[in-house]
mmCIF file of C-alpha atoms in Angstrom:
data_model
loop_
_atom_site.group_PDB
_atom_site.id
_atom_site.type_symbol
_atom_site.label_atom_id
_atom_site.label_comp_id
_atom_site.label_asym_id
_atom_site.label_seq_id
_atom_site.Cartn_x
_atom_site.Cartn_y
_atom_site.Cartn_z
ATOM 1 C CA UNK T 1 75.857 40.323 20.590
ATOM 2 C CA UNK T 2 77.837 43.325 18.870
ATOM 3 C CA UNK T 3 81.766 42.388 17.438
ATOM 4 C CA UNK T 4 85.148 44.150 17.080
ATOM 5 C CA UNK T 5 88.488 43.134 16.761
ATOM 6 C CA UNK T 6 90.768 43.542 18.781
ATOM 7 C CA UNK T 7 94.384 43.379 17.218
ATOM 8 C CA UNK T 8 98.364 44.654 19.363
ATOM 9 C CA UNK T 9 101.533 45.363 18.267
ATOM 10 C CA UNK T 10 102.911 42.215 17.516
ATOM 11 C CA UNK T 11 100.411 42.196 15.000
ATOM 12 C CA UNK T 12 98.230 39.204 16.726
ATOM 13 C CA UNK T 13 93.993 39.757 16.560
ATOM 14 C CA UNK T 14 90.854 38.230 18.336
ATOM 15 C CA UNK T 15 87.676 38.563 17.679
ATOM 16 C CA UNK T 16 85.599 40.148 21.001
ATOM 17 C CA UNK T 17 81.704 39.617 21.530
ATOM 18 C CA UNK T 18 79.794 42.463 23.503
ATOM 19 C CA UNK T 19 78.214 40.723 26.275
ATOM 20 C CA UNK T 20 74.996 42.700 28.854
ATOM 21 C CA UNK T 21 75.771 46.443 27.660
ATOM 22 C CA UNK T 22 73.757 49.698 28.054
ATOM 23 C CA UNK T 23 73.659 52.943 25.840
ATOM 24 C CA UNK T 24 77.315 53.957 25.956
ATOM 25 C CA UNK T 25 78.730 50.976 27.481
ATOM 26 C CA UNK T 26 78.925 47.648 26.256
ATOM 27 C CA UNK T 27 81.465 44.211 27.947
ATOM 28 C CA UNK T 28 83.537 42.422 25.562
ATOM 29 C CA UNK T 29 84.944 38.969 26.883
ATOM 30 C CA UNK T 30 87.177 37.659 23.888
ATOM 31 C CA UNK T 31 85.560 34.176 21.720
ATOM 32 C CA UNK T 32 86.023 31.374 21.832
ATOM 33 C CA UNK T 33 88.928 29.702 20.921
ATOM 34 C CA UNK T 34 90.676 33.063 21.658
ATOM 35 C CA UNK T 35 93.339 34.271 24.637
ATOM 36 C CA UNK T 36 92.810 37.395 25.487
ATOM 37 C CA UNK T 37 95.109 40.252 24.534
ATOM 38 C CA UNK T 38 97.778 41.405 26.662
ATOM 39 C CA UNK T 39 96.439 45.493 26.742
ATOM 40 C CA UNK T 40 99.922 46.572 28.732
ATOM 41 C CA UNK T 41 101.826 46.118 24.704
ATOM 42 C CA UNK T 42 98.860 48.350 22.922
ATOM 43 C CA UNK T 43 95.666 47.500 21.450
ATOM 44 C CA UNK T 44 93.627 49.088 18.688
ATOM 45 C CA UNK T 45 90.000 47.768 18.158
ATOM 46 C CA UNK T 46 87.551 47.814 14.663
ATOM 47 C CA UNK T 47 84.257 47.052 15.016
ATOM 48 C CA UNK T 48 82.148 45.328 12.951
ATOM 49 C CA UNK T 49 83.886 42.961 13.345
ATOM 50 C CA UNK T 50 84.019 40.965 9.967
ATOM 51 C CA UNK T 51 84.230 44.613 8.062
ATOM 52 C CA UNK T 52 87.483 45.429 10.253
ATOM 53 C CA UNK T 53 90.944 43.554 8.770
ATOM 54 C CA UNK T 54 93.515 45.790 11.307
ATOM 55 C CA UNK T 55 97.066 43.330 12.491
ATOM 56 C CA UNK T 56 98.766 46.544 14.291
ATOM 57 C CA UNK T 57 98.476 48.944 17.475
ATOM 58 C CA UNK T 58 99.913 51.485 15.322
ATOM 59 C CA UNK T 59 97.614 54.312 14.476
ATOM 60 C CA UNK T 60 100.190 55.505 11.364
ATOM 61 C CA UNK T 61 100.016 52.415 9.622
ATOM 62 C CA UNK T 62 97.008 51.403 8.279
ATOM 63 C CA UNK T 63 93.987 49.781 9.149
ATOM 64 C CA UNK T 64 91.596 48.135 5.730
ATOM 65 C CA UNK T 65 88.060 48.435 6.329
ATOM 66 C CA UNK T 66 85.364 47.516 3.763
ATOM 67 C CA UNK T 67 81.807 50.725 3.515
ATOM 68 C CA UNK T 68 79.176 47.880 1.907
ATOM 69 C CA UNK T 69 78.598 49.252 -1.703
ATOM 70 C CA UNK T 70 75.140 47.782 0.489
ATOM 71 C CA UNK T 71 73.257 49.203 3.023
ATOM 72 C CA UNK T 72 70.256 48.955 4.344
ATOM 73 C CA UNK T 73 67.745 51.774 5.385
ATOM 74 C CA UNK T 74 66.261 51.650 8.363
ATOM 75 C CA UNK T 75 63.857 55.049 9.674
ATOM 76 C CA UNK T 76 65.570 57.576 10.862
ATOM 77 C CA UNK T 77 68.819 56.206 11.203
ATOM 78 C CA UNK T 78 71.384 54.167 9.405
ATOM 79 C CA UNK T 79 72.345 50.958 8.883
ATOM 80 C CA UNK T 80 74.669 49.925 12.065
ATOM 81 C CA UNK T 81 77.305 47.686 10.703
ATOM 82 C CA UNK T 82 78.037 49.740 7.720
ATOM 83 C CA UNK T 83 79.598 52.594 9.951
ATOM 84 C CA UNK T 84 83.134 51.647 10.394
ATOM 85 C CA UNK T 85 84.284 53.083 14.274
ATOM 86 C CA UNK T 86 88.200 51.900 15.171
ATOM 87 C CA UNK T 87 89.593 52.835 19.124
ATOM 88 C CA UNK T 88 92.210 54.882 19.674
ATOM 89 C CA UNK T 89 95.243 53.330 21.200
ATOM 90 C CA UNK T 90 94.431 51.786 24.494
ATOM 91 C CA UNK T 91 96.967 50.199 27.011
ATOM 92 C CA UNK T 92 94.311 49.006 28.928
ATOM 93 C CA UNK T 93 90.976 47.354 29.187
ATOM 94 C CA UNK T 94 89.100 49.853 28.902
ATOM 95 C CA UNK T 95 88.424 51.592 24.480
ATOM 96 C CA UNK T 96 87.067 54.722 23.281
ATOM 97 C CA UNK T 97 85.886 54.819 19.250
ATOM 98 C CA UNK T 98 85.377 56.952 17.214
ATOM 99 C CA UNK T 99 83.493 56.802 13.920
ATOM 100 C CA UNK T 100 85.995 56.293 10.696
ATOM 101 C CA UNK T 101 83.356 57.350 8.278
ATOM 102 C CA UNK T 102 80.719 60.444 6.971
ATOM 103 C CA UNK T 103 76.712 60.025 6.469
ATOM 104 C CA UNK T 104 74.806 61.694 3.510
ATOM 105 C CA UNK T 105 71.243 62.128 4.393
ATOM 106 C CA UNK T 106 68.887 62.304 1.602
ATOM 107 C CA UNK T 107 66.220 64.504 3.236
ATOM 108 C CA UNK T 108 63.154 63.472 -0.048
ATOM 109 C CA UNK T 109 60.607 64.818 0.062
ATOM 110 C CA UNK T 110 57.378 63.744 -2.725
ATOM 111 C CA UNK T 111 53.967 66.590 -4.136
ATOM 112 C CA UNK T 112 52.763 63.248 -4.320
ATOM 113 C CA UNK T 113 52.976 59.623 -1.806
ATOM 114 C CA UNK T 114 55.529 58.177 -3.788
ATOM 115 C CA UNK T 115 57.590 54.117 -2.127
ATOM 116 C CA UNK T 116 60.497 54.076 -2.498
ATOM 117 C CA UNK T 117 62.732 51.161 -3.239
ATOM 118 C CA UNK T 118 66.324 52.206 -3.712
ATOM 119 C CA UNK T 119 68.699 54.518 -3.755
ATOM 120 C CA UNK T 120 72.462 54.723 -5.726
ATOM 121 C CA UNK T 121 74.466 57.166 -5.684
ATOM 122 C CA UNK T 122 77.393 57.260 -7.660
ATOM 123 C CA UNK T 123 80.316 59.454 -8.025
ATOM 124 C CA UNK T 124 82.282 59.427 -11.473
ATOM 125 C CA UNK T 125 85.753 60.204 -9.157
ATOM 126 C CA UNK T 126 85.799 58.536 -6.680
ATOM 127 C CA UNK T 127 85.710 56.047 -4.494
ATOM 128 C CA UNK T 128 83.244 55.198 -1.995
ATOM 129 C CA UNK T 129 82.111 51.375 -1.361
ATOM 130 C CA UNK T 130 84.453 47.926 -1.492
ATOM 131 C CA UNK T 131 87.873 47.973 0.091
ATOM 132 C CA UNK T 132 89.853 51.025 1.970
ATOM 133 C CA UNK T 133 92.902 51.622 3.415
ATOM 134 C CA UNK T 134 93.369 53.984 6.617
ATOM 135 C CA UNK T 135 95.206 56.557 8.340
ATOM 136 C CA UNK T 136 94.122 56.461 12.406
ATOM 137 C CA UNK T 137 96.540 58.887 12.756
ATOM 138 C CA UNK T 138 95.994 61.326 9.853
ATOM 139 C CA UNK T 139 92.422 60.486 9.742
ATOM 140 C CA UNK T 140 92.507 60.100 5.815
ATOM 141 C CA UNK T 141 91.592 57.671 3.787
ATOM 142 C CA UNK T 142 93.525 56.016 0.509
ATOM 143 C CA UNK T 143 92.553 53.149 -1.587
ATOM 144 C CA UNK T 144 95.093 50.928 -4.636
ATOM 145 C CA UNK T 145 94.766 49.382 -7.561
ATOM 146 C CA UNK T 146 94.887 46.242 -5.325
ATOM 147 C CA UNK T 147 91.686 46.990 -3.231
ATOM 148 C CA UNK T 148 87.957 45.636 -4.661
ATOM 149 C CA UNK T 149 86.282 49.755 -5.033
ATOM 150 C CA UNK T 150 83.608 50.379 -6.132
ATOM 151 C CA UNK T 151 81.898 54.688 -6.833
ATOM 152 C CA UNK T 152 79.029 53.755 -5.608
ATOM 153 C CA UNK T 153 76.509 52.482 -2.879
ATOM 154 C CA UNK T 154 73.081 51.088 -3.718
ATOM 155 C CA UNK T 155 70.235 51.819 -0.110
ATOM 156 C CA UNK T 156 67.938 49.175 0.069
ATOM 157 C CA UNK T 157 64.631 50.102 1.463
ATOM 158 C CA UNK T 158 63.094 47.006 1.507
ATOM 159 C CA UNK T 159 59.061 46.554 0.937
ATOM 160 C CA UNK T 160 59.442 50.071 0.130
ATOM 161 C CA UNK T 161 59.206 53.401 1.720
ATOM 162 C CA UNK T 162 55.927 55.940 1.840
ATOM 163 C CA UNK T 163 57.571 59.230 1.352
ATOM 164 C CA UNK T 164 55.158 62.698 1.397
ATOM 165 C CA UNK T 165 55.454 66.302 1.186
ATOM 166 C CA UNK T 166 57.333 66.316 4.252
ATOM 167 C CA UNK T 167 60.256 65.667 4.138
ATOM 168 C CA UNK T 168 61.793 62.387 5.068
ATOM 169 C CA UNK T 169 66.179 60.938 5.934
ATOM 170 C CA UNK T 170 67.460 58.429 4.317
ATOM 171 C CA UNK T 171 71.349 58.007 5.431
ATOM 172 C CA UNK T 172 73.833 55.984 4.010
ATOM 173 C CA UNK T 173 78.165 55.829 4.570
ATOM 174 C CA UNK T 174 80.822 56.710 2.959
ATOM 175 C CA UNK T 175 83.779 58.050 2.946
ATOM 176 C CA UNK T 176 84.398 61.378 4.858
ATOM 177 C CA UNK T 177 86.480 63.275 1.382
ATOM 178 C CA UNK T 178 85.216 65.603 -1.260
ATOM 179 C CA UNK T 179 82.650 64.401 -3.692
ATOM 180 C CA UNK T 180 83.256 66.289 -7.021
ATOM 181 C CA UNK T 181 80.637 64.360 -8.874
ATOM 182 C CA UNK T 182 77.909 63.126 -7.576
ATOM 183 C CA UNK T 183 74.198 61.141 -9.234
ATOM 184 C CA UNK T 184 71.703 60.295 -7.208
ATOM 185 C CA UNK T 185 68.943 57.688 -8.478
ATOM 186 C CA UNK T 186 65.652 57.273 -6.206
ATOM 187 C CA UNK T 187 63.945 53.988 -8.115
ATOM 188 C CA UNK T 188 60.117 53.905 -6.800
ATOM 189 C CA UNK T 189 57.723 50.952 -5.873
ATOM 190 C CA UNK T 190 56.410 50.756 -9.552
ATOM 191 C CA UNK T 191 59.284 51.566 -11.401
ATOM 192 C CA UNK T 192 60.091 55.276 -11.762
ATOM 193 C CA UNK T 193 62.734 56.935 -11.251
ATOM 194 C CA UNK T 194 64.725 60.472 -10.452
ATOM 195 C CA UNK T 195 68.156 61.065 -11.194
ATOM 196 C CA UNK T 196 69.675 63.892 -9.605
ATOM 197 C CA UNK T 197 73.381 65.580 -10.755
ATOM 198 C CA UNK T 198 75.787 67.120 -9.188
ATOM 199 C CA UNK T 199 76.353 70.686 -10.572
ATOM 200 C CA UNK T 200 80.389 70.376 -12.130
ATOM 201 C CA UNK T 201 81.135 73.131 -10.537
ATOM 202 C CA UNK T 202 80.424 71.976 -7.479
ATOM 203 C CA UNK T 203 82.173 70.680 -5.092
ATOM 204 C CA UNK T 204 81.057 67.891 -1.497
ATOM 205 C CA UNK T 205 82.747 67.713 1.818
ATOM 206 C CA UNK T 206 81.538 64.487 3.565
ATOM 207 C CA UNK T 207 83.327 65.525 7.229
ATOM 208 C CA UNK T 208 84.588 62.309 9.311
ATOM 209 C CA UNK T 209 81.650 62.186 12.243
ATOM 210 C CA UNK T 210 79.053 64.150 10.568
ATOM 211 C CA UNK T 211 76.215 64.140 8.520
ATOM 212 C CA UNK T 212 75.834 66.071 4.850
ATOM 213 C CA UNK T 213 72.318 67.442 4.220
ATOM 214 C CA UNK T 214 71.067 66.838 0.834
ATOM 215 C CA UNK T 215 67.337 68.313 0.477
ATOM 216 C CA UNK T 216 66.351 66.457 -2.763
ATOM 217 C CA UNK T 217 62.677 67.098 -4.351
ATOM 218 C CA UNK T 218 60.056 64.027 -6.148
ATOM 219 C CA UNK T 219 58.705 65.584 -8.269
ATOM 220 C CA UNK T 220 59.891 64.292 -11.876
ATOM 221 C CA UNK T 221 59.428 61.143 -11.444
ATOM 222 C CA UNK T 222 59.233 58.643 -15.071
ATOM 223 C CA UNK T 223 59.648 55.109 -16.531
ATOM 224 C CA UNK T 224 63.583 54.875 -16.496
ATOM 225 C CA UNK T 225 65.699 55.259 -19.471
ATOM 226 C CA UNK T 226 68.294 53.335 -19.025
ATOM 227 C CA UNK T 227 69.721 49.659 -18.033
ATOM 228 C CA UNK T 228 66.762 48.331 -15.440
ATOM 229 C CA UNK T 229 67.510 44.852 -14.278
ATOM 230 C CA UNK T 230 65.884 43.377 -10.964
ATOM 231 C CA UNK T 231 65.739 39.525 -9.569
ATOM 232 C CA UNK T 232 64.877 38.162 -6.936
ATOM 233 C CA UNK T 233 65.815 34.593 -5.590
ATOM 234 C CA UNK T 234 63.418 31.517 -4.303
ATOM 235 C CA UNK T 235 63.453 27.834 -3.311
ATOM 236 C CA UNK T 236 67.051 27.387 -2.471
ATOM 237 C CA UNK T 237 68.182 24.116 -1.913
ATOM 238 C CA UNK T 238 71.673 22.838 -2.362
ATOM 239 C CA UNK T 239 71.393 21.045 -5.933
ATOM 240 C CA UNK T 240 69.486 25.265 -7.511
ATOM 241 C CA UNK T 241 67.094 27.643 -6.846
ATOM 242 C CA UNK T 242 64.603 30.025 -9.135
ATOM 243 C CA UNK T 243 65.111 32.649 -9.981
ATOM 244 C CA UNK T 244 63.146 35.415 -11.550
ATOM 245 C CA UNK T 245 64.290 37.914 -13.846
ATOM 246 C CA UNK T 246 63.765 41.527 -15.148
ATOM 247 C CA UNK T 247 66.087 42.917 -18.078
ATOM 248 C CA UNK T 248 65.061 46.017 -20.153
ATOM 249 C CA UNK T 249 67.464 48.492 -22.471
ATOM 250 C CA UNK T 250 70.414 45.262 -21.742
ATOM 251 C CA UNK T 251 73.243 46.051 -24.698
ATOM 252 C CA UNK T 252 74.851 42.752 -23.672
ATOM 253 C CA UNK T 253 75.526 40.792 -20.246
ATOM 254 C CA UNK T 254 76.599 37.650 -18.733
ATOM 255 C CA UNK T 255 75.171 34.946 -16.332
ATOM 256 C CA UNK T 256 76.480 33.255 -14.231
ATOM 257 C CA UNK T 257 76.823 31.007 -11.048
ATOM 258 C CA UNK T 258 80.519 31.324 -8.896
ATOM 259 C CA UNK T 259 81.293 31.383 -6.032
ATOM 260 C CA UNK T 260 82.510 34.917 -4.265
ATOM 261 C CA UNK T 261 86.359 34.575 -3.931
ATOM 262 C CA UNK T 262 86.278 32.815 -8.103
ATOM 263 C CA UNK T 263 84.158 36.179 -8.997
ATOM 264 C CA UNK T 264 86.021 38.487 -6.978
ATOM 265 C CA UNK T 265 89.832 36.978 -9.263
ATOM 266 C CA UNK T 266 87.169 37.636 -12.799
ATOM 267 C CA UNK T 267 86.679 40.636 -11.703
ATOM 268 C CA UNK T 268 90.112 41.760 -10.974
ATOM 269 C CA UNK T 269 92.027 40.414 -13.484
ATOM 270 C CA UNK T 270 89.580 41.314 -16.140
ATOM 271 C CA UNK T 271 87.787 38.390 -17.300
ATOM 272 C CA UNK T 272 84.369 39.340 -16.200
ATOM 273 C CA UNK T 273 84.818 42.382 -17.941
ATOM 274 C CA UNK T 274 85.776 41.509 -20.453
ATOM 275 C CA UNK T 275 83.553 38.755 -21.848
ATOM 276 C CA UNK T 276 80.799 41.355 -21.115
ATOM 277 C CA UNK T 277 80.159 42.286 -25.476
ATOM 278 C CA UNK T 278 78.951 38.144 -26.300
ATOM 279 C CA UNK T 279 76.371 38.185 -24.224
ATOM 280 C CA UNK T 280 73.158 38.034 -26.122
ATOM 281 C CA UNK T 281 71.376 41.404 -26.238
ATOM 282 C CA UNK T 282 68.200 41.776 -24.637
ATOM 283 C CA UNK T 283 66.783 45.043 -25.256
ATOM 284 C CA UNK T 284 63.681 44.266 -23.456
ATOM 285 C CA UNK T 285 61.944 43.410 -21.969
ATOM 286 C CA UNK T 286 62.519 40.125 -20.996
ATOM 287 C CA UNK T 287 61.801 38.647 -17.568
ATOM 288 C CA UNK T 288 62.072 35.224 -16.886
ATOM 289 C CA UNK T 289 60.671 32.241 -13.445
ATOM 290 C CA UNK T 290 62.451 28.947 -13.583
ATOM 291 C CA UNK T 291 64.238 26.612 -12.236
ATOM 292 C CA UNK T 292 68.683 28.351 -12.742
ATOM 293 C CA UNK T 293 70.064 25.738 -15.245
ATOM 294 C CA UNK T 294 67.290 26.651 -16.857
ATOM 295 C CA UNK T 295 68.461 30.349 -17.971
ATOM 296 C CA UNK T 296 71.857 28.647 -18.386
ATOM 297 C CA UNK T 297 72.055 25.184 -19.018
ATOM 298 C CA UNK T 298 76.325 24.785 -18.018
ATOM 299 C CA UNK T 299 74.753 25.117 -14.511
ATOM 300 C CA UNK T 300 74.277 22.149 -14.006
ATOM 301 C CA UNK T 301 77.076 20.899 -13.049
ATOM 302 C CA UNK T 302 77.551 23.275 -10.503
ATOM 303 C CA UNK T 303 77.788 21.954 -6.864
ATOM 304 C CA UNK T 304 76.726 23.733 -4.154
ATOM 305 C CA UNK T 305 78.633 23.585 -1.630
ATOM 306 C CA UNK T 306 76.857 24.391 2.208
ATOM 307 C CA UNK T 307 78.847 27.482 4.186
ATOM 308 C CA UNK T 308 80.786 29.530 0.173
ATOM 309 C CA UNK T 309 79.173 32.651 -0.508
ATOM 310 C CA UNK T 310 77.946 33.261 -4.485
ATOM 311 C CA UNK T 311 77.675 34.951 -6.643
ATOM 312 C CA UNK T 312 74.187 35.275 -9.699
#
């Protein structure tokens, strides 16, 4: 069921879906509505399809894709839908893929048992998630102001992952580049956290298709002193939904419900950030659980459309 995007030099593209496959080989066929590509003219492919923007088979021309800013923990491995791959230029139907990113392997241990809920990696000076450009021939990244790129990646650990004195790996996909300022925040299921910060004179080099090991000992877990927000959504219907929100140490907030497209436009224009100082401060703790239309009455006019993606 994996999908790849196949493009050629005529800027034509098609989605191919894998059929039955083995450990290192799978047959991909065009999805309904797409004609088979002409491989004789040269093609290039990218995985996963939903994060790829390929329109050419020129290895010197930029390809675009997204490294998710929220990734999911898997025991002993990484979120495969977060690992971008781009094929070599091919003139027949055999495609060989190369990884287009690197991996952080955080080796977490704790003197007494801790249950990790999430890990947030922030880079002060580099983009590490979101949209990026990539030159397949040179294997180099670039970011610019037109892209929705971020300095943060969150690893979501679901119901929590137990960590003991024996180190356990947590993998996070990031661009391969040099990092001059990284902060890693580990939050446990009971709300404690520990923050690890790089030394000022240190540089971390993440290489393509390789793993950078970082040992971290959770020996100083404590209650968070900074901003803390927890939110869950349930009982979703086409008329509304129930939301539970906990906020602490929040100096200002902006609440709203809008389509993802409108949200990203507000983010690019700066409107979203400009409106933040006008929010009501809650230095907390603040808790609310109930209908979203009661949390912000203006939302009563929002009509939820099937098939749309919304940002809360």
